[in-house]
Amino acid sequence: MNDQKGILAVISGFSGAGKGTLVKELLTRHEQEYCLSISATTRIPREGEVDGQHYFFLDKSVFEQRIQEERFLEHACYVDNYYGTPKDFVFNKLSQGISVILEIEMQGALKVKERYPETVLIFVTPPTAEELEARLRGRGTETEEVILSRLSRASEEVTYMDKYDYIVLNENGKVVECAEDIHQIIEAEKRKAVYGGELVEQLTEGLAAYKKGE
Amino acid sequence: MNDQKGILAVISGFSGAGKGTLVKELLTRHEQEYCLSISATTRIPREGEVDGQHYFFLDKSVFEQRIQEERFLEHACYVDNYYGTPKDFVFNKLSQGISVILEIEMQGALKVKERYPETVLIFVTPPTAEELEARLRGRGTETEEVILSRLSRASEEVTYMDKYDYIVLNENGKVVECAEDIHQIIEAEKRKAVYGGELVEQLTEGLAAYKKGE
């Protein structure tokens, strides 16, 4: 069971919930065990963005061909650009025993879960709506309009929270604890009986000789 | 979410797998967080057994009355004596936020899971059949007949392993690690979205004011 496949985990959360910081903490603390999925996109690379590190930058025709070939776990189109999660990258890492973190929005998350029910959906949230608003305002970098539109979006996203497998509280100043909570969930998931097929088979074979009447 | 209910966990395993030692280790390491369920029985107390500590000793008529009143999570009859898991005790502890460990055999475990699907079924096993046999023989206290009958029983029980939620390896000399694996599973279970109802409700209320058009 210890040399088993990695776990595919989606981490979602309200904009402003501190998801990015949290994922970075998780990857730093357990860098041998996790990697972040790299998205493919058809948009133009921004200054400093490296192909294969920040994104896989693809031509539109190549992206569309790969959609045809079902080479994405999920994909979507925003503002005339495609974004998608390449299967190859994810499945390669998983087969090496590395768990893959997807940081995608809710609709993508639910699509991935539908196709790969073993995907673990984790929703990260501040403990209260007030706290979410305080964090958004605390940044001091957003206009009132942006803050209100994020809160409005959160008010819709909250209705999907129960579609997630786990809810993790991201309390103020507890980013380490929260990252460890996520790690704990993924470690527990690895022990799900559904992954124990090989072990059960070996035990069954090993015990067969002791079956009554044999 | 931190003052939530405890988790009801069943720990099963082959006779000789070291389950008892393991449960003791878990309860010692986290004594505020767990308690062991106390069974009720109609059998006569043995020397040194204390009512309400080792068992709840009940008259047969009382036990049968409580079966009628559905006051057991599960019950069974062995060698003319009843054994059962009293609901009151378990639900009291759970409501105090204490997780309850049931150490019952497979059929009882599956019955409890059927009635209370939120029950967490954990199967503890040595890594191989050879290791199980070595442990049974290593005790040096059992006759060959008893050892073979336990291995025969294990060969039947192995076919139910996939009904469990989790499989935990109990490797030689790693009782602490194994107890912590179980603790990790139960901590992860507490974050299941299914327990997040109250939190989601509060967030929904708190965010309602930001819904578009309101």
CSV table of N, CA, C and O in Angstrom, one decimal, chain A residues 3 25 31 40 59 61-62 64 66-67 73 86 92-93 97 104 143-144 152 154 170 174-175 177 183 187 209 213:
chain,number,residue,atom,x,y,z
A,3,ASP,N,3.6,1.8,-1.8
A,3,ASP,CA,4.1,2.2,-3.1
A,3,ASP,C,3.0,2.4,-4.0
A,3,ASP,O,3.0,2.1,-5.2
A,25,GLU,N,1.9,26.3,0.8
A,25,GLU,CA,2.4,25.8,2.1
A,25,GLU,C,2.5,24.2,2.0
A,25,GLU,O,3.4,23.6,2.4
A,31,GLU,N,7.2,18.4,-0.3
A,31,GLU,CA,7.4,18.6,-1.8
A,31,GLU,C,7.7,17.3,-2.5
A,31,GLU,O,7.5,17.2,-3.7
A,40,ALA,N,-3.1,23.7,-19.5
A,40,ALA,CA,-2.8,24.1,-20.8
A,40,ALA,C,-3.7,25.3,-21.2
A,40,ALA,O,-4.8,25.4,-20.7
A,59,ASP,N,-1.2,26.2,-29.4
A,59,ASP,CA,-2.0,26.8,-30.4
A,59,ASP,C,-3.5,26.4,-30.3
A,59,ASP,O,-3.8,25.3,-29.9
A,61,SER,N,-5.5,25.4,-32.7
A,61,SER,CA,-5.8,24.2,-33.4
A,61,SER,C,-5.3,22.9,-32.7
A,61,SER,O,-6.0,21.9,-32.7
A,62,VAL,N,-4.1,23.0,-32.0
A,62,VAL,CA,-3.6,21.9,-31.3
A,62,VAL,C,-4.5,21.6,-30.1
A,62,VAL,O,-4.9,20.5,-29.8
A,64,GLU,N,-7.7,22.3,-29.8
A,64,GLU,CA,-9.0,21.7,-30.3
A,64,GLU,C,-8.8,20.2,-30.7
A,64,GLU,O,-9.7,19.4,-30.4
A,66,ARG,N,-6.7,18.2,-29.3
A,66,ARG,CA,-6.6,17.5,-28.1
A,66,ARG,C,-7.9,17.3,-27.3
A,66,ARG,O,-8.1,16.3,-26.6
A,67,ILE,N,-8.8,18.3,-27.5
A,67,ILE,CA,-10.1,18.1,-27.0
A,67,ILE,C,-10.8,16.9,-27.7
A,67,ILE,O,-11.4,16.0,-27.0
A,73,LEU,N,-8.6,16.4,-18.7
A,73,LEU,CA,-9.5,16.0,-17.6
A,73,LEU,C,-10.8,16.8,-17.6
A,73,LEU,O,-11.9,16.4,-17.4
A,86,PRO,N,-4.3,18.9,-18.7
A,86,PRO,CA,-3.9,17.7,-19.5
A,86,PRO,C,-3.8,16.4,-18.7
A,86,PRO,O,-3.3,16.4,-17.6
A,92,ASN,N,0.7,10.6,-15.3
A,92,ASN,CA,2.1,10.3,-15.1
A,92,ASN,C,2.5,10.5,-13.6
A,92,ASN,O,3.1,9.6,-13.0
A,93,LYS,N,2.2,11.6,-13.1
A,93,LYS,CA,2.5,11.9,-11.7
A,93,LYS,C,1.9,10.9,-10.7
A,93,LYS,O,2.5,10.3,-9.8
A,97,GLY,N,3.3,7.8,-7.9
A,97,GLY,CA,3.0,7.8,-6.4
A,97,GLY,C,2.9,9.3,-5.9
A,97,GLY,O,2.9,9.5,-4.7
A,104,ILE,N,-8.7,24.4,-9.4
A,104,ILE,CA,-9.7,24.8,-10.5
A,104,ILE,C,-11.0,25.2,-9.8
A,104,ILE,O,-11.3,24.9,-8.7
A,143,THR,N,-10.8,47.2,-5.8
A,143,THR,CA,-11.9,48.3,-5.8
A,143,THR,C,-13.1,47.7,-5.1
A,143,THR,O,-13.3,46.4,-5.0
A,144,GLU,N,-14.0,48.6,-4.6
A,144,GLU,CA,-15.3,48.1,-4.0
A,144,GLU,C,-16.1,47.2,-4.9
A,144,GLU,O,-16.6,46.2,-4.5
A,152,SER,N,-20.4,38.3,-4.2
A,152,SER,CA,-21.6,37.8,-4.9
A,152,SER,C,-21.3,36.5,-5.5
A,152,SER,O,-22.2,35.6,-5.4
A,154,ALA,N,-19.2,34.3,-4.3
A,154,ALA,CA,-19.2,33.4,-3.2
A,154,ALA,C,-20.6,33.0,-2.8
A,154,ALA,O,-20.8,31.8,-2.4
A,170,ASN,N,-10.1,27.4,7.0
A,170,ASN,CA,-8.8,28.1,6.9
A,170,ASN,C,-8.9,29.3,7.8
A,170,ASN,O,-9.3,30.4,7.4
A,174,LYS,N,-3.6,30.4,10.6
A,174,LYS,CA,-3.4,29.0,10.8
A,174,LYS,C,-3.1,28.3,9.5
A,174,LYS,O,-3.7,27.2,9.3
A,175,VAL,N,-2.3,28.9,8.7
A,175,VAL,CA,-2.1,28.3,7.3
A,175,VAL,C,-1.4,26.9,7.4
A,175,VAL,O,-1.7,26.0,6.7
A,177,GLU,N,-1.5,24.7,10.0
A,177,GLU,CA,-2.5,23.7,10.5
A,177,GLU,C,-3.4,23.3,9.3
A,177,GLU,O,-3.8,22.1,9.2
A,183,HIS,N,-3.2,17.6,4.1
A,183,HIS,CA,-2.3,16.4,4.0
A,183,HIS,C,-2.9,15.2,4.7
A,183,HIS,O,-2.9,14.1,4.2
A,187,GLU,N,-3.7,11.6,3.1
A,187,GLU,CA,-3.1,10.3,3.6
A,187,GLU,C,-4.2,9.3,4.0
A,187,GLU,O,-4.0,8.1,3.8
A,209,ALA,N,-5.0,-21.8,1.4
A,209,ALA,CA,-4.7,-23.1,1.8
A,209,ALA,C,-5.4,-23.5,3.2
A,209,ALA,O,-5.4,-24.7,3.5
A,213,GLY,N,-11.9,-27.7,4.6
A,213,GLY,CA,-12.2,-28.7,3.6
A,213,GLY,C,-11.2,-28.7,2.5
A,213,GLY,O,-11.4,-29.4,1.5
